[in-house]
């Protein structure tokens, strides 16, 4: 199956592309959709979270190591193209990295929007995936900035009066928001741990999520055939995720039974919302867009 369409994902740091929407990208890649990734920062302010990788030679070269991990994950997922927006990781508030004028959060807003708009014109995506408006669960400055610049960049890319001597204007058809771990996903995996007599690592997470948190979900993409790809991509980020992480404890075969989709909110569309399944969800990010 070949679909003459392009999907653009906009992420903040290396590893975000693997923890949010990786299986969706892998599915569409298999269907012939061209897939492009924009990673806005190098993840320089991230900690080494895997004790096995916490070694001097890794710490001294962490920026290069994280980009190398990103490149490995990109190959695993199947992205056709990777673009680095070129900003430094902003770190969390009140840190040294957060005060750096060269970081993503402190960069001139118009400049960042312009960089992304040029990439949109260059790559000509039909669908853009970015982060949602509500990021209260993980309000990282870089994630907030990704959300803030994406819609303006989509608008600017379509504006014929903006940089008329540059690349031809391009009109994106849909924008989807993805926040990765929805309440339903966490509940499903939490239930597996409990049913198998194990302590769940998600109990505290769930307690902080409002019961109506998933009401905004409009779209569920069946990724049952690509869950292993997402896991392999996340494993490529060895500085961030240990091989025995709880993320990998639920066997893929059983995960396909408890939660086999990735969820999105249709934030904006020129072609409306696609047909709904029996549960009321759109099932195709490209619904309504001609191949």
PDB file of C-alpha atoms in Angstrom:
ATOM      1  CA  UNK A   1       0.000   0.000   0.000  1.00  0.00           C
ATOM      2  CA  UNK A   2       1.392   3.390  -0.995  1.00  0.00           C
ATOM      3  CA  UNK A   3      -0.065   6.677   0.183  1.00  0.00           C
ATOM      4  CA  UNK A   4       1.409   9.816  -1.359  1.00  0.00           C
ATOM      5  CA  UNK A   5       1.193  11.704   1.906  1.00  0.00           C
ATOM      6  CA  UNK A   6       3.618  13.231   4.413  1.00  0.00           C
ATOM      7  CA  UNK A   7       3.507  13.225   8.217  1.00  0.00           C
ATOM      8  CA  UNK A   8       5.561  15.704  10.263  1.00  0.00           C
ATOM      9  CA  UNK A   9       6.201  15.175  13.986  1.00  0.00           C
ATOM     10  CA  UNK A  10       7.562  18.043  16.100  1.00  0.00           C
ATOM     11  CA  UNK A  11       9.319  16.999  19.319  1.00  0.00           C
ATOM     12  CA  UNK A  12      11.328  18.752  22.011  1.00  0.00           C
ATOM     13  CA  UNK A  13      14.207  16.378  22.861  1.00  0.00           C
ATOM     14  CA  UNK A  14      15.860  13.166  21.733  1.00  0.00           C
ATOM     15  CA  UNK A  15      13.714  10.286  23.120  1.00  0.00           C
ATOM     16  CA  UNK A  16      10.403  12.186  22.827  1.00  0.00           C
ATOM     17  CA  UNK A  17       9.984  10.772  19.321  1.00  0.00           C
ATOM     18  CA  UNK A  18      10.193   7.265  20.809  1.00  0.00           C
ATOM     19  CA  UNK A  19       7.903   7.716  23.814  1.00  0.00           C
ATOM     20  CA  UNK A  20       5.181   9.606  21.918  1.00  0.00           C
ATOM     21  CA  UNK A  21       3.724   8.356  18.667  1.00  0.00           C
ATOM     22  CA  UNK A  22       6.561   6.109  17.484  1.00  0.00           C
ATOM     23  CA  UNK A  23       4.257   3.187  16.700  1.00  0.00           C
ATOM     24  CA  UNK A  24       1.936   5.500  14.763  1.00  0.00           C
ATOM     25  CA  UNK A  25       4.799   6.708  12.590  1.00  0.00           C
ATOM     26  CA  UNK A  26       5.968   3.122  12.030  1.00  0.00           C
ATOM     27  CA  UNK A  27       2.468   2.089  10.947  1.00  0.00           C
ATOM     28  CA  UNK A  28       2.123   4.913   8.453  1.00  0.00           C
ATOM     29  CA  UNK A  29       5.635   4.340   7.165  1.00  0.00           C
ATOM     30  CA  UNK A  30       4.619   0.756   6.369  1.00  0.00           C
ATOM     31  CA  UNK A  31       1.610   2.130   4.472  1.00  0.00           C
ATOM     32  CA  UNK A  32       3.858   4.301   2.329  1.00  0.00           C
ATOM     33  CA  UNK A  33       3.448   7.625   4.101  1.00  0.00           C
ATOM     34  CA  UNK A  34       6.569   9.783   4.083  1.00  0.00           C
ATOM     35  CA  UNK A  35       7.559  10.650   7.665  1.00  0.00           C
ATOM     36  CA  UNK A  36       9.607  13.629   8.850  1.00  0.00           C
ATOM     37  CA  UNK A  37      10.860  14.412  12.350  1.00  0.00           C
ATOM     38  CA  UNK A  38      11.801  17.818  13.740  1.00  0.00           C
ATOM     39  CA  UNK A  39      13.683  17.674  17.052  1.00  0.00           C
ATOM     40  CA  UNK A  40      13.962  21.148  18.521  1.00  0.00           C
ATOM     41  CA  UNK A  41      16.814  20.666  21.029  1.00  0.00           C
ATOM     42  CA  UNK A  42      19.770  18.394  21.598  1.00  0.00           C
ATOM     43  CA  UNK A  43      18.715  17.270  25.064  1.00  0.00           C
ATOM     44  CA  UNK A  44      21.950  18.623  26.536  1.00  0.00           C
ATOM     45  CA  UNK A  45      20.402  19.389  29.922  1.00  0.00           C
ATOM     46  CA  UNK A  46      19.042  15.892  30.417  1.00  0.00           C
ATOM     47  CA  UNK A  47      20.411  13.653  33.136  1.00  0.00           C
ATOM     48  CA  UNK A  48      21.854  10.200  32.584  1.00  0.00           C
ATOM     49  CA  UNK A  49      18.991   8.119  33.951  1.00  0.00           C
ATOM     50  CA  UNK A  50      20.435   4.680  33.228  1.00  0.00           C
ATOM     51  CA  UNK A  51      23.107   3.777  35.841  1.00  0.00           C
ATOM     52  CA  UNK A  52      24.882   1.522  33.344  1.00  0.00           C
ATOM     53  CA  UNK A  53      25.533   4.536  31.109  1.00  0.00           C
ATOM     54  CA  UNK A  54      26.600   6.884  33.898  1.00  0.00           C
ATOM     55  CA  UNK A  55      30.269   6.830  32.982  1.00  0.00           C
ATOM     56  CA  UNK A  56      32.753   9.731  32.594  1.00  0.00           C
ATOM     57  CA  UNK A  57      33.203   9.251  28.846  1.00  0.00           C
ATOM     58  CA  UNK A  58      29.433   9.372  28.364  1.00  0.00           C
ATOM     59  CA  UNK A  59      28.891  12.394  30.621  1.00  0.00           C
ATOM     60  CA  UNK A  60      31.682  14.341  28.908  1.00  0.00           C
ATOM     61  CA  UNK A  61      30.126  13.779  25.488  1.00  0.00           C
ATOM     62  CA  UNK A  62      26.442  13.662  26.411  1.00  0.00           C
ATOM     63  CA  UNK A  63      25.218  16.025  23.641  1.00  0.00           C
ATOM     64  CA  UNK A  64      26.832  13.903  20.921  1.00  0.00           C
ATOM     65  CA  UNK A  65      25.725  10.670  22.600  1.00  0.00           C
ATOM     66  CA  UNK A  66      22.107  11.796  22.755  1.00  0.00           C
ATOM     67  CA  UNK A  67      22.109  12.811  19.087  1.00  0.00           C
ATOM     68  CA  UNK A  68      23.577   9.426  18.226  1.00  0.00           C
ATOM     69  CA  UNK A  69      20.782   7.728  20.170  1.00  0.00           C
ATOM     70  CA  UNK A  70      18.262   9.883  18.330  1.00  0.00           C
ATOM     71  CA  UNK A  71      19.684   8.867  14.955  1.00  0.00           C
ATOM     72  CA  UNK A  72      19.463   5.201  15.939  1.00  0.00           C
ATOM     73  CA  UNK A  73      15.838   5.606  17.029  1.00  0.00           C
ATOM     74  CA  UNK A  74      14.957   7.438  13.813  1.00  0.00           C
ATOM     75  CA  UNK A  75      16.182   4.447  11.790  1.00  0.00           C
ATOM     76  CA  UNK A  76      14.243   2.001  13.944  1.00  0.00           C
ATOM     77  CA  UNK A  77      10.978   3.946  13.669  1.00  0.00           C
ATOM     78  CA  UNK A  78      11.437   4.512   9.953  1.00  0.00           C
ATOM     79  CA  UNK A  79      11.489   8.276   9.646  1.00  0.00           C
ATOM     80  CA  UNK A  80      12.597   9.359   6.173  1.00  0.00           C
ATOM     81  CA  UNK A  81      14.139  12.625   7.344  1.00  0.00           C
ATOM     82  CA  UNK A  82      15.393  14.153  10.587  1.00  0.00           C
ATOM     83  CA  UNK A  83      15.758  17.898  11.074  1.00  0.00           C
ATOM     84  CA  UNK A  84      17.398  19.452  14.136  1.00  0.00           C
ATOM     85  CA  UNK A  85      15.966  22.886  14.851  1.00  0.00           C
ATOM     86  CA  UNK A  86      19.289  23.712  16.502  1.00  0.00           C
ATOM     87  CA  UNK A  87      18.416  25.022  19.953  1.00  0.00           C
ATOM     88  CA  UNK A  88      19.884  24.037  23.311  1.00  0.00           C
ATOM     89  CA  UNK A  89      17.833  22.133  25.861  1.00  0.00           C
ATOM     90  CA  UNK A  90      16.172  24.664  28.184  1.00  0.00           C
ATOM     91  CA  UNK A  91      16.272  22.497  31.288  1.00  0.00           C
ATOM     92  CA  UNK A  92      13.746  22.990  34.054  1.00  0.00           C
ATOM     93  CA  UNK A  93      12.973  26.369  35.673  1.00  0.00           C
ATOM     94  CA  UNK A  94      15.633  27.800  38.028  1.00  0.00           C
ATOM     95  CA  UNK A  95      18.467  25.760  36.513  1.00  0.00           C
ATOM     96  CA  UNK A  96      21.614  27.040  34.822  1.00  0.00           C
ATOM     97  CA  UNK A  97      20.475  25.627  31.479  1.00  0.00           C
ATOM     98  CA  UNK A  98      17.182  27.469  31.806  1.00  0.00           C
ATOM     99  CA  UNK A  99      18.973  30.818  32.033  1.00  0.00           C
ATOM    100  CA  UNK A 100      21.021  30.247  28.874  1.00  0.00           C
ATOM    101  CA  UNK A 101      19.958  32.774  26.206  1.00  0.00           C
ATOM    102  CA  UNK A 102      20.768  30.198  23.505  1.00  0.00           C
ATOM    103  CA  UNK A 103      18.198  27.696  24.746  1.00  0.00           C
ATOM    104  CA  UNK A 104      14.898  26.961  23.034  1.00  0.00           C
ATOM    105  CA  UNK A 105      12.635  28.611  25.588  1.00  0.00           C
ATOM    106  CA  UNK A 106      14.666  31.837  25.567  1.00  0.00           C
ATOM    107  CA  UNK A 107      15.089  32.038  21.791  1.00  0.00           C
ATOM    108  CA  UNK A 108      13.170  34.810  20.020  1.00  0.00           C
ATOM    109  CA  UNK A 109       9.677  33.484  19.387  1.00  0.00           C
ATOM    110  CA  UNK A 110       9.504  34.849  15.853  1.00  0.00           C
ATOM    111  CA  UNK A 111      12.832  33.225  15.006  1.00  0.00           C
ATOM    112  CA  UNK A 112      11.743  29.781  16.214  1.00  0.00           C
ATOM    113  CA  UNK A 113       8.413  30.012  14.392  1.00  0.00           C
ATOM    114  CA  UNK A 114      10.237  31.015  11.230  1.00  0.00           C
ATOM    115  CA  UNK A 115      12.651  28.085  11.411  1.00  0.00           C
ATOM    116  CA  UNK A 116       9.814  25.598  11.735  1.00  0.00           C
ATOM    117  CA  UNK A 117       7.745  27.320   9.038  1.00  0.00           C
ATOM    118  CA  UNK A 118      10.629  26.985   6.570  1.00  0.00           C
ATOM    119  CA  UNK A 119      10.875  23.269   7.304  1.00  0.00           C
ATOM    120  CA  UNK A 120       7.124  22.903   6.765  1.00  0.00           C
ATOM    121  CA  UNK A 121       7.463  24.578   3.384  1.00  0.00           C
ATOM    122  CA  UNK A 122      10.414  22.366   2.552  1.00  0.00           C
ATOM    123  CA  UNK A 123       8.834  19.062   3.593  1.00  0.00           C
ATOM    124  CA  UNK A 124       5.182  19.867   2.692  1.00  0.00           C
ATOM    125  CA  UNK A 125       3.401  17.692   5.295  1.00  0.00           C
ATOM    126  CA  UNK A 126      -0.318  17.013   5.145  1.00  0.00           C
ATOM    127  CA  UNK A 127      -0.541  16.201   8.867  1.00  0.00           C
ATOM    128  CA  UNK A 128       1.455  17.649  11.761  1.00  0.00           C
ATOM    129  CA  UNK A 129       1.696  16.010  15.193  1.00  0.00           C
ATOM    130  CA  UNK A 130       2.773  18.151  18.139  1.00  0.00           C
ATOM    131  CA  UNK A 131       2.101  18.504  21.870  1.00  0.00           C
ATOM    132  CA  UNK A 132      -1.236  19.402  23.384  1.00  0.00           C
ATOM    133  CA  UNK A 133      -2.298  22.550  25.136  1.00  0.00           C
ATOM    134  CA  UNK A 134      -2.611  20.929  28.566  1.00  0.00           C
ATOM    135  CA  UNK A 135       0.879  19.950  29.668  1.00  0.00           C
ATOM    136  CA  UNK A 136       0.263  20.265  33.394  1.00  0.00           C
ATOM    137  CA  UNK A 137       1.581  16.730  33.996  1.00  0.00           C
ATOM    138  CA  UNK A 138       5.019  17.599  32.619  1.00  0.00           C
ATOM    139  CA  UNK A 139       5.379  21.357  32.083  1.00  0.00           C
ATOM    140  CA  UNK A 140       8.899  21.278  30.653  1.00  0.00           C
ATOM    141  CA  UNK A 141       9.736  24.656  29.064  1.00  0.00           C
ATOM    142  CA  UNK A 142      10.750  22.978  25.800  1.00  0.00           C
ATOM    143  CA  UNK A 143       7.496  21.037  25.542  1.00  0.00           C
ATOM    144  CA  UNK A 144       5.556  24.212  26.178  1.00  0.00           C
ATOM    145  CA  UNK A 145       7.533  26.018  23.483  1.00  0.00           C
ATOM    146  CA  UNK A 146       6.946  23.208  20.963  1.00  0.00           C
ATOM    147  CA  UNK A 147       3.217  23.643  21.462  1.00  0.00           C
ATOM    148  CA  UNK A 148       3.458  27.420  21.256  1.00  0.00           C
ATOM    149  CA  UNK A 149       5.373  27.618  17.965  1.00  0.00           C
ATOM    150  CA  UNK A 150       3.780  24.844  15.913  1.00  0.00           C
ATOM    151  CA  UNK A 151       0.385  26.314  15.034  1.00  0.00           C
ATOM    152  CA  UNK A 152       1.886  29.745  14.193  1.00  0.00           C
ATOM    153  CA  UNK A 153       4.487  28.000  12.018  1.00  0.00           C
ATOM    154  CA  UNK A 154       1.757  26.119  10.149  1.00  0.00           C
ATOM    155  CA  UNK A 155      -0.065  29.405   9.567  1.00  0.00           C
ATOM    156  CA  UNK A 156       3.083  31.210   8.464  1.00  0.00           C
ATOM    157  CA  UNK A 157       4.090  28.433   6.062  1.00  0.00           C
ATOM    158  CA  UNK A 158       0.789  28.908   4.211  1.00  0.00           C
ATOM    159  CA  UNK A 159       1.036  32.704   4.072  1.00  0.00           C
ATOM    160  CA  UNK A 160       1.915  33.794   0.533  1.00  0.00           C
ATOM    161  CA  UNK A 161       3.104  37.178   1.796  1.00  0.00           C
ATOM    162  CA  UNK A 162       5.705  35.675   4.152  1.00  0.00           C
ATOM    163  CA  UNK A 163       9.135  35.379   2.554  1.00  0.00           C
ATOM    164  CA  UNK A 164       7.708  35.453  -0.990  1.00  0.00           C
ATOM    165  CA  UNK A 165      11.173  34.755  -2.436  1.00  0.00           C
ATOM    166  CA  UNK A 166      11.630  31.617  -0.308  1.00  0.00           C
ATOM    167  CA  UNK A 167      10.125  28.139  -0.665  1.00  0.00           C
ATOM    168  CA  UNK A 168       6.610  27.969  -2.049  1.00  0.00           C
ATOM    169  CA  UNK A 169       3.844  28.327   0.555  1.00  0.00           C
ATOM    170  CA  UNK A 170       2.376  25.088   1.862  1.00  0.00           C
ATOM    171  CA  UNK A 171      -0.960  24.457   3.571  1.00  0.00           C
ATOM    172  CA  UNK A 172      -1.031  21.737   6.231  1.00  0.00           C
ATOM    173  CA  UNK A 173      -4.413  19.995   6.375  1.00  0.00           C
ATOM    174  CA  UNK A 174      -4.523  18.792   9.995  1.00  0.00           C
ATOM    175  CA  UNK A 175      -2.799  19.318  13.338  1.00  0.00           C
ATOM    176  CA  UNK A 176      -3.013  16.639  16.026  1.00  0.00           C
ATOM    177  CA  UNK A 177      -1.985  16.902  19.665  1.00  0.00           C
ATOM    178  CA  UNK A 178      -0.282  13.974  21.345  1.00  0.00           C
ATOM    179  CA  UNK A 179       0.721  13.894  24.998  1.00  0.00           C
ATOM    180  CA  UNK A 180       1.872  10.281  25.021  1.00  0.00           C
ATOM    181  CA  UNK A 181       0.548   8.744  28.223  1.00  0.00           C
ATOM    182  CA  UNK A 182      -3.225   9.103  28.406  1.00  0.00           C
ATOM    183  CA  UNK A 183      -5.194   8.079  31.477  1.00  0.00           C
ATOM    184  CA  UNK A 184      -6.682   5.081  29.659  1.00  0.00           C
ATOM    185  CA  UNK A 185      -3.237   3.868  28.624  1.00  0.00           C
ATOM    186  CA  UNK A 186      -1.867   4.178  32.155  1.00  0.00           C
ATOM    187  CA  UNK A 187      -4.926   2.450  33.639  1.00  0.00           C
ATOM    188  CA  UNK A 188      -4.614  -0.443  31.209  1.00  0.00           C
ATOM    189  CA  UNK A 189      -0.937  -1.038  31.955  1.00  0.00           C
ATOM    190  CA  UNK A 190      -1.466  -0.446  35.686  1.00  0.00           C
ATOM    191  CA  UNK A 191      -4.148  -3.138  35.610  1.00  0.00           C
ATOM    192  CA  UNK A 192      -1.740  -5.611  34.022  1.00  0.00           C
ATOM    193  CA  UNK A 193       0.773  -5.112  36.846  1.00  0.00           C
ATOM    194  CA  UNK A 194      -1.897  -5.603  39.523  1.00  0.00           C
ATOM    195  CA  UNK A 195      -3.387  -8.672  37.830  1.00  0.00           C
ATOM    196  CA  UNK A 196       0.071 -10.212  37.639  1.00  0.00           C
ATOM    197  CA  UNK A 197       0.802  -9.630  41.317  1.00  0.00           C
ATOM    198  CA  UNK A 198       3.347  -6.884  40.771  1.00  0.00           C
ATOM    199  CA  UNK A 199       3.684  -3.431  42.244  1.00  0.00           C
ATOM    200  CA  UNK A 200       2.530  -0.910  39.651  1.00  0.00           C
ATOM    201  CA  UNK A 201       4.844   2.010  38.846  1.00  0.00           C
ATOM    202  CA  UNK A 202       1.861   3.973  37.547  1.00  0.00           C
ATOM    203  CA  UNK A 203      -0.342   4.225  40.642  1.00  0.00           C
ATOM    204  CA  UNK A 204       0.953   7.658  41.676  1.00  0.00           C
ATOM    205  CA  UNK A 205       0.782   8.938  38.096  1.00  0.00           C
ATOM    206  CA  UNK A 206      -2.862   7.918  37.780  1.00  0.00           C
ATOM    207  CA  UNK A 207      -3.797   9.533  41.096  1.00  0.00           C
ATOM    208  CA  UNK A 208      -2.720  12.913  39.690  1.00  0.00           C
ATOM    209  CA  UNK A 209      -4.706  12.663  36.449  1.00  0.00           C
ATOM    210  CA  UNK A 210      -8.329  13.906  36.445  1.00  0.00           C
ATOM    211  CA  UNK A 211     -10.896  11.256  35.574  1.00  0.00           C
ATOM    212  CA  UNK A 212     -12.072  13.322  32.599  1.00  0.00           C
ATOM    213  CA  UNK A 213      -8.551  13.825  31.235  1.00  0.00           C
ATOM    214  CA  UNK A 214      -9.213  11.700  28.148  1.00  0.00           C
ATOM    215  CA  UNK A 215     -12.434  13.472  27.175  1.00  0.00           C
ATOM    216  CA  UNK A 216     -10.521  15.502  24.603  1.00  0.00           C
ATOM    217  CA  UNK A 217      -9.280  12.411  22.725  1.00  0.00           C
ATOM    218  CA  UNK A 218     -10.815  12.334  19.241  1.00  0.00           C
ATOM    219  CA  UNK A 219      -8.640   9.800  17.464  1.00  0.00           C
ATOM    220  CA  UNK A 220      -7.242   6.360  18.207  1.00  0.00           C
ATOM    221  CA  UNK A 221      -4.758   4.795  15.805  1.00  0.00           C
ATOM    222  CA  UNK A 222      -4.450   1.014  15.877  1.00  0.00           C
ATOM    223  CA  UNK A 223      -0.727   0.305  16.326  1.00  0.00           C
ATOM    224  CA  UNK A 224      -1.004  -3.315  17.433  1.00  0.00           C
ATOM    225  CA  UNK A 225       1.426  -4.402  14.731  1.00  0.00           C
ATOM    226  CA  UNK A 226       4.061  -1.819  15.632  1.00  0.00           C
ATOM    227  CA  UNK A 227       4.313  -1.764  19.429  1.00  0.00           C
ATOM    228  CA  UNK A 228       7.615  -3.628  19.244  1.00  0.00           C
ATOM    229  CA  UNK A 229       9.053  -0.895  17.007  1.00  0.00           C
ATOM    230  CA  UNK A 230       8.219   1.758  19.605  1.00  0.00           C
ATOM    231  CA  UNK A 231       9.909  -0.302  22.316  1.00  0.00           C
ATOM    232  CA  UNK A 232      13.031  -0.868  20.265  1.00  0.00           C
ATOM    233  CA  UNK A 233      13.220   2.859  19.526  1.00  0.00           C
ATOM    234  CA  UNK A 234      12.950   3.724  23.216  1.00  0.00           C
ATOM    235  CA  UNK A 235      15.653   1.178  24.034  1.00  0.00           C
ATOM    236  CA  UNK A 236      17.969   3.033  21.643  1.00  0.00           C
ATOM    237  CA  UNK A 237      18.032   5.914  24.159  1.00  0.00           C
ATOM    238  CA  UNK A 238      20.322   4.054  26.519  1.00  0.00           C
ATOM    239  CA  UNK A 239      21.260   7.113  28.569  1.00  0.00           C
ATOM    240  CA  UNK A 240      17.594   7.681  29.385  1.00  0.00           C
ATOM    241  CA  UNK A 241      16.051   4.227  29.747  1.00  0.00           C
ATOM    242  CA  UNK A 242      17.561   1.113  31.324  1.00  0.00           C
ATOM    243  CA  UNK A 243      17.115  -2.237  29.618  1.00  0.00           C
ATOM    244  CA  UNK A 244      15.074  -3.527  32.592  1.00  0.00           C
ATOM    245  CA  UNK A 245      12.857  -0.429  32.829  1.00  0.00           C
ATOM    246  CA  UNK A 246       9.214  -0.885  33.823  1.00  0.00           C
ATOM    247  CA  UNK A 247       8.361   0.475  30.374  1.00  0.00           C
ATOM    248  CA  UNK A 248       9.325  -2.917  28.959  1.00  0.00           C
ATOM    249  CA  UNK A 249       7.871  -5.292  31.560  1.00  0.00           C
ATOM    250  CA  UNK A 250       4.495  -5.854  29.954  1.00  0.00           C
ATOM    251  CA  UNK A 251       5.034  -8.393  27.135  1.00  0.00           C
ATOM    252  CA  UNK A 252       4.157  -6.909  23.745  1.00  0.00           C
ATOM    253  CA  UNK A 253       1.721  -9.761  23.094  1.00  0.00           C
ATOM    254  CA  UNK A 254      -0.203  -8.864  26.234  1.00  0.00           C
ATOM    255  CA  UNK A 255       0.048  -5.131  25.612  1.00  0.00           C
ATOM    256  CA  UNK A 256      -1.756  -5.759  22.330  1.00  0.00           C
ATOM    257  CA  UNK A 257      -4.636  -7.095  24.405  1.00  0.00           C
ATOM    258  CA  UNK A 258      -4.887  -4.304  26.983  1.00  0.00           C
ATOM    259  CA  UNK A 259      -4.021  -1.176  24.966  1.00  0.00           C
ATOM    260  CA  UNK A 260      -3.171  -1.416  21.284  1.00  0.00           C
ATOM    261  CA  UNK A 261      -3.723   2.143  20.102  1.00  0.00           C
ATOM    262  CA  UNK A 262      -2.132   5.592  20.364  1.00  0.00           C
ATOM    263  CA  UNK A 263      -4.446   8.497  21.137  1.00  0.00           C
ATOM    264  CA  UNK A 264      -4.616  11.994  19.689  1.00  0.00           C
ATOM    265  CA  UNK A 265      -6.708  15.116  19.795  1.00  0.00           C
ATOM    266  CA  UNK A 266      -7.652  16.666  16.472  1.00  0.00           C
ATOM    267  CA  UNK A 267      -6.721  20.257  17.251  1.00  0.00           C
ATOM    268  CA  UNK A 268      -7.300  21.836  13.848  1.00  0.00           C
ATOM    269  CA  UNK A 269      -8.441  20.637  10.431  1.00  0.00           C
ATOM    270  CA  UNK A 270      -9.322  21.958   7.011  1.00  0.00           C
ATOM    271  CA  UNK A 271     -11.031  18.693   6.050  1.00  0.00           C
ATOM    272  CA  UNK A 272     -13.082  18.007   9.152  1.00  0.00           C
ATOM    273  CA  UNK A 273     -12.985  14.871  11.240  1.00  0.00           C
ATOM    274  CA  UNK A 274     -12.856  11.386   9.755  1.00  0.00           C
ATOM    275  CA  UNK A 275     -15.517   8.692  10.183  1.00  0.00           C
ATOM    276  CA  UNK A 276     -15.892   7.382  13.724  1.00  0.00           C
ATOM    277  CA  UNK A 277     -15.615   3.773  14.845  1.00  0.00           C
ATOM    278  CA  UNK A 278     -18.130   2.067  17.129  1.00  0.00           C
ATOM    279  CA  UNK A 279     -16.562   3.801  20.133  1.00  0.00           C
ATOM    280  CA  UNK A 280     -16.846   7.239  18.544  1.00  0.00           C
ATOM    281  CA  UNK A 281     -13.174   7.704  17.633  1.00  0.00           C
ATOM    282  CA  UNK A 282     -11.619   8.688  14.338  1.00  0.00           C
ATOM    283  CA  UNK A 283      -9.127   5.965  13.356  1.00  0.00           C
ATOM    284  CA  UNK A 284      -6.964   7.532  10.637  1.00  0.00           C
ATOM    285  CA  UNK A 285      -4.900  10.724  10.935  1.00  0.00           C
ATOM    286  CA  UNK A 286      -5.188  11.193   7.178  1.00  0.00           C
ATOM    287  CA  UNK A 287      -8.965  10.711   6.968  1.00  0.00           C
ATOM    288  CA  UNK A 288     -10.428  13.194   4.498  1.00  0.00           C
ATOM    289  CA  UNK A 289      -7.101  13.996   2.823  1.00  0.00           C
ATOM    290  CA  UNK A 290      -6.816  12.681  -0.766  1.00  0.00           C
ATOM    291  CA  UNK A 291      -3.853  10.368  -1.375  1.00  0.00           C
TER     292      UNK A 291
END
